[in-house]
XYZ file of C-alpha atoms in Angstrom:
353
model
C -7.366 -100.889 25.023
C -8.510 -98.504 22.496
C -7.185 -95.093 23.812
C -3.777 -93.719 24.448
C -1.944 -90.693 25.902
C -1.416 -88.815 22.626
C 1.985 -87.201 21.876
C 2.156 -84.513 19.275
C 4.937 -82.267 18.033
C 5.201 -79.354 15.663
C 8.333 -77.757 14.036
C 8.644 -74.457 12.053
C 11.365 -72.596 10.334
C 11.195 -69.226 8.603
C 13.716 -66.981 6.947
C 13.598 -63.438 5.562
C 15.853 -61.212 3.645
C 15.726 -58.245 1.431
C 16.792 -54.628 0.717
C 15.407 -51.384 -0.547
C 13.896 -52.873 -3.698
C 13.714 -56.619 -2.876
C 12.044 -58.719 -0.248
C 12.092 -62.439 0.469
C 10.311 -64.481 3.036
C 10.130 -68.280 3.233
C 8.705 -70.605 5.895
C 8.291 -74.328 6.249
C 6.707 -76.565 8.914
C 6.102 -80.201 9.890
C 3.575 -81.454 12.260
C 2.761 -84.849 13.731
C -0.386 -85.057 15.729
C -1.775 -88.162 17.537
C -5.372 -88.597 18.533
C -6.711 -90.092 21.820
C -8.145 -92.988 19.764
C -5.435 -95.445 18.787
C -4.466 -95.292 15.112
C -5.935 -91.745 14.744
C -3.905 -88.634 13.826
C -2.161 -86.868 11.036
C 1.206 -85.822 9.605
C 1.528 -82.525 7.792
C 4.256 -80.729 5.864
C 3.914 -77.281 4.424
C 6.009 -74.527 2.846
C 5.481 -70.890 1.709
C 7.598 -68.392 -0.263
C 6.921 -64.776 -0.931
C 8.895 -62.440 -3.205
C 8.589 -58.712 -3.896
C 10.597 -56.671 -6.314
C 10.507 -53.075 -7.485
C 12.385 -51.576 -10.380
C 12.701 -48.484 -12.612
C 12.406 -45.999 -9.798
C 9.503 -47.936 -8.186
C 7.500 -47.560 -11.460
C 7.382 -51.373 -11.758
C 6.381 -53.664 -8.792
C 6.366 -57.501 -8.950
C 5.209 -59.947 -6.262
C 4.971 -63.699 -6.208
C 3.513 -66.115 -3.734
C 4.022 -69.878 -3.651
C 2.542 -72.354 -1.166
C 2.178 -76.101 -0.799
C 0.887 -78.420 1.811
C 0.531 -82.195 2.222
C -1.382 -84.039 4.887
C -1.683 -87.686 5.561
C -4.590 -88.622 7.878
C -5.625 -91.700 9.721
C -9.189 -91.318 10.838
C -9.156 -94.647 12.734
C -12.781 -95.893 13.610
C -14.541 -93.547 15.963
C -17.410 -96.126 16.361
C -15.049 -98.003 18.652
C -15.888 -95.599 21.393
C -19.590 -96.461 21.121
C -19.105 -100.138 21.240
C -16.556 -99.964 24.081
C -19.390 -98.750 26.283
C -21.817 -101.294 24.907
C -19.697 -104.376 24.578
C -20.088 -107.027 27.299
C -17.793 -105.801 30.114
C -16.651 -109.336 31.074
C -16.090 -110.479 27.415
C -12.559 -111.401 26.586
C -10.708 -109.516 23.802
C -9.335 -112.764 22.183
C -10.869 -116.208 22.057
C -13.148 -118.423 20.065
C -16.530 -116.969 19.181
C -19.831 -118.851 20.049
C -20.362 -120.061 16.313
C -16.717 -121.014 15.955
C -16.253 -118.459 13.041
C -12.826 -117.092 12.569
C -12.468 -113.491 13.480
C -8.656 -113.407 13.347
C -8.463 -114.639 16.914
C -10.726 -111.878 18.300
C -13.758 -112.749 20.421
C -17.173 -111.631 19.064
C -20.529 -112.165 20.883
C -22.083 -112.297 17.368
C -25.119 -110.526 18.765
C -26.821 -107.800 16.636
C -25.129 -104.470 17.138
C -22.474 -105.830 19.413
C -18.814 -105.610 18.283
C -15.511 -106.090 19.904
C -14.065 -102.461 20.043
C -10.384 -103.785 19.866
C -11.104 -105.923 16.868
C -12.731 -102.890 15.204
C -9.492 -100.940 15.243
C -7.429 -103.932 14.323
C -9.433 -105.205 11.399
C -10.558 -101.942 9.891
C -8.740 -99.109 8.106
C -9.900 -95.557 7.234
C -7.271 -93.185 6.037
C -6.710 -90.393 3.462
C -4.419 -87.700 2.243
C -4.815 -84.203 0.953
C -2.444 -82.037 -1.095
C -2.693 -78.324 -1.833
C -0.574 -76.158 -4.166
C -1.124 -72.464 -4.927
C 0.762 -69.852 -6.713
C 0.243 -66.227 -7.692
C 2.028 -63.517 -9.640
C 1.125 -59.773 -9.661
C 2.589 -56.915 -11.593
C 1.913 -53.159 -11.367
C 3.339 -50.675 -13.857
C 2.962 -47.034 -13.277
C 2.404 -45.433 -16.726
C 1.935 -41.945 -15.277
C 1.618 -40.366 -11.878
C -2.206 -40.779 -12.204
C -2.380 -44.099 -14.133
C -1.463 -47.721 -13.211
C -1.701 -50.978 -15.246
C -2.119 -54.057 -13.046
C -2.108 -57.767 -13.965
C -2.700 -60.806 -11.583
C -2.623 -64.399 -12.349
C -3.083 -67.215 -10.001
C -3.440 -71.070 -9.946
C -4.891 -73.298 -7.148
C -4.753 -77.106 -7.276
C -6.000 -79.622 -4.758
C -5.943 -83.347 -4.669
C -7.607 -85.589 -2.024
C -8.024 -89.324 -1.573
C -9.624 -91.428 1.108
C -9.691 -95.196 1.386
C -11.143 -97.694 3.799
C -11.038 -101.486 4.219
C -12.785 -103.889 6.454
C -11.076 -107.296 6.726
C -12.594 -110.549 5.504
C -13.076 -111.800 9.004
C -14.222 -108.550 10.492
C -17.647 -108.683 12.286
C -17.974 -104.968 11.916
C -18.187 -103.347 8.477
C -17.599 -106.390 6.383
C -20.075 -108.705 8.147
C -21.212 -111.278 5.518
C -19.295 -109.429 2.758
C -16.025 -111.237 2.953
C -13.972 -108.036 3.050
C -15.131 -104.545 1.943
C -13.073 -101.839 0.361
C -13.932 -98.147 -0.494
C -11.820 -95.637 -2.267
C -12.557 -92.016 -3.376
C -10.199 -89.492 -5.056
C -10.973 -86.040 -6.319
C -9.008 -83.089 -7.637
C -9.885 -79.325 -8.021
C -8.235 -76.662 -10.171
C -8.787 -72.945 -10.212
C -7.125 -70.719 -12.693
C -7.611 -66.973 -12.515
C -6.361 -64.012 -14.439
C -7.175 -60.304 -14.068
C -5.871 -57.121 -15.572
C -7.014 -53.538 -15.013
C -6.151 -49.957 -16.021
C -6.791 -47.745 -12.881
C -6.071 -44.201 -11.859
C -6.969 -41.230 -9.824
C -6.921 -37.468 -10.387
C -7.482 -34.381 -8.208
C -9.065 -31.276 -9.595
C -9.118 -28.767 -6.657
C -11.776 -30.016 -4.412
C -13.020 -32.694 -6.859
C -11.395 -36.138 -6.747
C -11.929 -38.725 -9.405
C -11.218 -42.465 -9.394
C -11.615 -44.767 -12.414
C -10.970 -48.407 -13.408
C -11.338 -50.434 -16.498
C -10.861 -54.154 -15.968
C -11.146 -57.728 -17.468
C -11.020 -60.974 -15.704
C -11.226 -64.624 -16.629
C -11.565 -67.748 -14.401
C -11.658 -71.561 -15.118
C -12.822 -73.988 -12.506
C -12.332 -77.828 -12.986
C -13.486 -80.509 -10.624
C -13.153 -84.220 -11.182
C -13.209 -87.435 -9.091
C -13.567 -91.161 -8.887
C -14.936 -93.557 -6.270
C -15.273 -97.314 -6.100
C -16.600 -100.000 -3.749
C -15.866 -103.698 -3.833
C -16.447 -106.776 -1.641
C -15.836 -110.527 -1.275
C -12.037 -110.258 -1.211
C -9.717 -113.267 -1.646
C -7.086 -111.706 0.581
C -6.612 -108.753 3.126
C -3.027 -108.211 1.894
C -3.792 -105.119 -0.348
C -6.443 -103.413 1.791
C -8.272 -100.889 -0.544
C -5.350 -100.587 -3.036
C -6.483 -103.337 -5.354
C -10.300 -103.455 -6.028
C -9.813 -106.194 -8.600
C -9.210 -108.618 -5.633
C -12.896 -108.114 -4.788
C -15.026 -110.844 -6.390
C -18.414 -109.171 -5.910
C -18.574 -107.912 -9.430
C -17.668 -111.073 -11.149
C -20.246 -113.052 -9.061
C -23.070 -110.576 -10.014
C -23.321 -109.178 -6.503
C -24.436 -105.607 -6.917
C -24.968 -105.090 -3.277
C -22.467 -102.476 -2.247
C -20.223 -102.942 -5.367
C -20.186 -99.832 -7.531
C -17.908 -97.347 -9.407
C -18.639 -93.662 -9.919
C -16.782 -90.890 -11.715
C -17.417 -87.225 -12.460
C -15.896 -84.099 -14.075
C -17.314 -80.593 -14.515
C -15.907 -77.404 -15.786
C -16.911 -73.742 -15.314
C -15.617 -70.751 -17.122
C -16.320 -67.148 -16.173
C -15.222 -63.957 -18.014
C -16.107 -60.293 -17.398
C -15.268 -56.730 -18.601
C -15.945 -53.863 -16.287
C -15.787 -50.065 -16.000
C -16.095 -48.201 -12.701
C -15.786 -44.446 -11.761
C -16.320 -42.495 -8.681
C -16.319 -38.779 -7.970
C -15.951 -36.944 -4.654
C -16.290 -33.326 -3.747
C -14.686 -31.867 -0.628
C -15.296 -35.161 1.272
C -19.025 -34.173 1.309
C -20.569 -35.447 -1.842
C -19.824 -38.649 -3.684
C -20.962 -40.334 -6.899
C -20.295 -43.968 -7.896
C -21.100 -45.692 -11.164
C -20.228 -49.047 -12.700
C -21.034 -51.243 -15.661
C -20.075 -54.912 -16.045
C -20.458 -57.387 -18.864
C -20.182 -60.869 -17.541
C -20.601 -64.404 -18.974
C -20.743 -67.966 -17.739
C -20.431 -71.451 -19.418
C -23.136 -72.738 -17.060
C -25.689 -70.815 -18.988
C -27.410 -71.970 -22.263
C -26.425 -70.648 -25.708
C -27.682 -67.122 -26.313
C -27.933 -66.416 -22.699
C -24.481 -66.750 -21.508
C -23.748 -63.067 -21.182
C -25.550 -60.359 -19.285
C -25.225 -56.520 -18.377
C -25.008 -55.491 -14.794
C -24.937 -51.990 -13.649
C -24.869 -49.890 -10.425
C -25.144 -46.325 -9.448
C -24.924 -44.623 -5.913
C -24.875 -41.150 -4.661
C -24.017 -40.069 -1.073
C -23.583 -37.068 1.116
C -21.669 -36.524 4.468
C -23.943 -34.656 6.753
C -21.549 -34.092 9.703
C -20.055 -30.854 8.093
C -23.553 -29.543 7.696
C -24.431 -30.281 11.343
C -21.335 -28.992 13.136
C -23.554 -27.947 16.231
C -24.035 -31.574 16.996
C -20.774 -32.188 18.695
C -21.845 -35.652 20.079
C -22.266 -36.817 16.455
C -18.972 -38.202 14.977
C -20.336 -39.009 11.475
C -23.651 -39.140 9.681
C -23.610 -40.381 6.033
C -26.599 -40.653 3.758
C -26.372 -42.808 0.628
C -28.778 -44.113 -2.002
C -28.040 -46.441 -4.817
C -29.529 -48.798 -7.397
C -28.085 -51.730 -9.269
C -28.679 -55.035 -10.996
C -27.049 -58.299 -9.851
C -27.305 -61.877 -11.169
C -27.076 -65.490 -9.966
C -25.863 -68.765 -11.348
C -27.296 -72.264 -10.990
C -25.517 -74.620 -8.633
C -24.311 -76.703 -11.513
C -23.950 -76.326 -15.185
C -25.788 -78.165 -17.998
C -29.131 -78.114 -16.381
C -30.553 -76.757 -19.733
C -29.165 -79.874 -21.628
C -30.755 -83.330 -21.901
C -30.071 -85.203 -18.763
C -29.353 -89.001 -18.512
C -29.743 -91.080 -15.314
C -29.211 -94.765 -14.706
C -32.168 -96.574 -13.194
C -32.611 -100.206 -12.207
C-alpha cells in the first residue's frame, strides 16, 4: 500500500558547431525519477551553453559558459516504512478509530508510537525545489609573445525552498496541534572577478615565469523559515502560514519565525615568480596581500609570503637506472585562516526566554 514499482525516464539533447575561430556547444536535459515509496521522486530540467571565440590572429581569446538547473522534489514521508513494519498487521486501513476521533476516514490505533502508514502518506506533505544558475566570462589578450593579460568574471546563484504540512486530523506529525506547517527558503550568491598579467621568458637554459594578479569575491547568504500550527483548513497546506492560529492564541509551542543574512567580501593582490635552470634547479617565490570583511577594523588585511627551492637529482644519479625521478625541495611560507562566521568581534545579541 505504500510502495510502487517506480518508473523513471531521462532525455538529453546536445548540439555543437564551430569553425577555426569559433566554437559552440549547447546541451539540455529533462529527468523524471520516481522513488519506491509512493509520492517520492523528483523532476529536473537543466541546460548548458559554452562559447569560444578567438580574434586578431589568435591574440584575443574569449570564452563564456552559462548553465541553469531546476529540480522539484517530493521527499514523501520515509517514516512510513518504519510504521509499516510496526503497525498492527490485522488493523484495517480505513475505519473508525477507538476514540471516535476523525482521522479523515483512516483507522488509527491511537497507541503511543503507532501510526497508520497509509494515512501518513495521505495526510502529510514534504516537498521542495532547488534552482541553480551560473555564468562565467573569460578573456585573454596577448600583449607580446611573452606577456598575457587575463580577466575572469563569474556569478553563481542558488535558491532553495522546502515545505511540509501535516493535516489537521493527522495522528502523525500534527497530533494535538490541529495541523502543522513548516517552510524554509534560502538563497546564495557568489560573485568573483580576477585579473592577472602573466608571462614567461627563456634565456638559454634559464626559464622564468611571472604573474601579477588581483582578485575580488563577494558571498551573500540569506534565508527565512517559519512554523505554524492550529490551522482552520488544510486547503493551502504550508503556503499560507496566516491560517495557523497558534500565534494569535499565544501558543509558542512549535510556532516560530526565523530569518538571516550574512555577507563576506574578500580581496587580494599577489605577485609570483619562478626560475628554472636546465630542468635541474628551481626557485619559486610569492607575495600576497589579502583582506576579509570578516575580520575587525585594523586587522582586515595581512601579508602572506612563500619561498621554495628544489633540485632534480636524477640527472646527477644517472647510474641508478632503476630510478625514474628523484626531486628534493624545501620551502617556507605563511598562511592564514578565517573564522567560520563574520562579526564575532562585534557585540552579539541573542533572544532568551
